[in-house]
Amino acid sequence: MDDSQASEQPQQQGQSGQQAASTEETLRGTFLGIVHDLRNIVRGEAELARAELKEDANRIGKGAGMIAGSGVLSYTGFL
């Protein structure tokens, strides 16, 4: 191997190392973006489920109140 080939080899290794680091950073950024998006989706779904449960609880509470009110009214009518 002569001197010109010896000096090109480390330069080529340096370029491939930079490309690998760049690719690794790109993959890391993509992965972090996916994790961030998934986290937001899960949080949104949890909030939606919480809102739906609250709505259902309100509906059940109104129904139970109407049943209790009709029971009291029936009892007083019976007396």
Coordinates of C-alpha atoms in Angstrom, one line a residue:
M1 CA 0.0 0.0 0.0
D2 CA 1.5 3.4 -0.9
D3 CA 1.1 6.6 1.1
S4 CA -1.8 8.0 -1.0
Q5 CA -3.9 4.9 -0.4
A6 CA -3.1 4.9 3.3
S7 CA -4.2 8.5 3.7
E8 CA -7.5 7.9 1.8
Q9 CA -8.6 5.0 3.9
P10 CA -9.0 6.8 7.3
Q11 CA -10.8 9.6 5.4
Q12 CA -13.3 7.1 4.0
Q13 CA -13.8 5.5 7.4
G14 CA -14.4 9.0 8.8
Q15 CA -17.1 9.7 6.2
S16 CA -18.8 6.3 6.8
G17 CA -18.6 7.0 10.5
Q18 CA -20.3 10.4 10.0
Q19 CA -23.0 8.8 7.9
A20 CA -23.6 6.1 10.5
A21 CA -23.9 8.8 13.2
S22 CA -26.2 10.8 11.0
T23 CA -28.4 7.8 10.3
E24 CA -28.4 6.9 14.0
E25 CA -29.5 10.4 14.9
T26 CA -32.2 10.3 12.3
L27 CA -33.5 7.0 13.6
R28 CA -33.3 8.2 17.1
G29 CA -35.3 11.3 16.2
T30 CA -37.9 9.3 14.4
F31 CA -38.2 6.8 17.2
L32 CA -38.6 9.7 19.8
G33 CA -41.2 11.3 17.5
I34 CA -43.2 8.0 17.4
V35 CA -43.0 7.6 21.2
H36 CA -44.1 11.2 21.7
D37 CA -47.1 10.7 19.3
L38 CA -48.1 7.4 20.9
R39 CA -47.9 9.0 24.3
N40 CA -50.2 11.8 23.1
I41 CA -52.6 9.3 21.6
V42 CA -52.8 7.3 24.8
R43 CA -53.4 10.5 26.9
G44 CA -56.1 11.6 24.5
E45 CA -57.9 8.3 24.6
A46 CA -57.7 8.3 28.4
E47 CA -59.3 11.8 28.6
L48 CA -62.0 10.7 26.1
A49 CA -62.8 7.6 28.2
R50 CA -62.9 9.7 31.3
A51 CA -65.3 12.2 29.6
E52 CA -67.5 9.4 28.4
L53 CA -67.6 7.8 31.9
K54 CA -68.6 11.1 33.4
E55 CA -71.3 11.6 30.8
D56 CA -72.6 8.0 31.6
A57 CA -72.5 8.7 35.3
N58 CA -74.5 11.9 34.9
R59 CA -77.1 10.0 32.8
I60 CA -77.3 7.2 35.4
G61 CA -77.6 9.7 38.2
K62 CA -80.5 11.6 36.5
G63 CA -82.3 8.2 35.9
A64 CA -81.8 7.2 39.5
G65 CA -83.1 10.5 40.7
M66 CA -86.2 10.2 38.5
I67 CA -86.9 6.7 39.8
A68 CA -86.5 7.8 43.4
G69 CA -88.7 10.9 42.8
S70 CA -91.4 8.7 41.2
G71 CA -91.2 6.3 44.1
V72 CA -91.6 9.1 46.7
L73 CA -94.5 10.5 44.7
S74 CA -96.1 7.0 44.4
Y75 CA -95.7 6.5 48.2
T76 CA -97.3 9.8 49.1
G77 CA -100.2 9.1 46.6
F78 CA -100.7 5.7 48.2
L79 CA -101.0 7.3 51.6

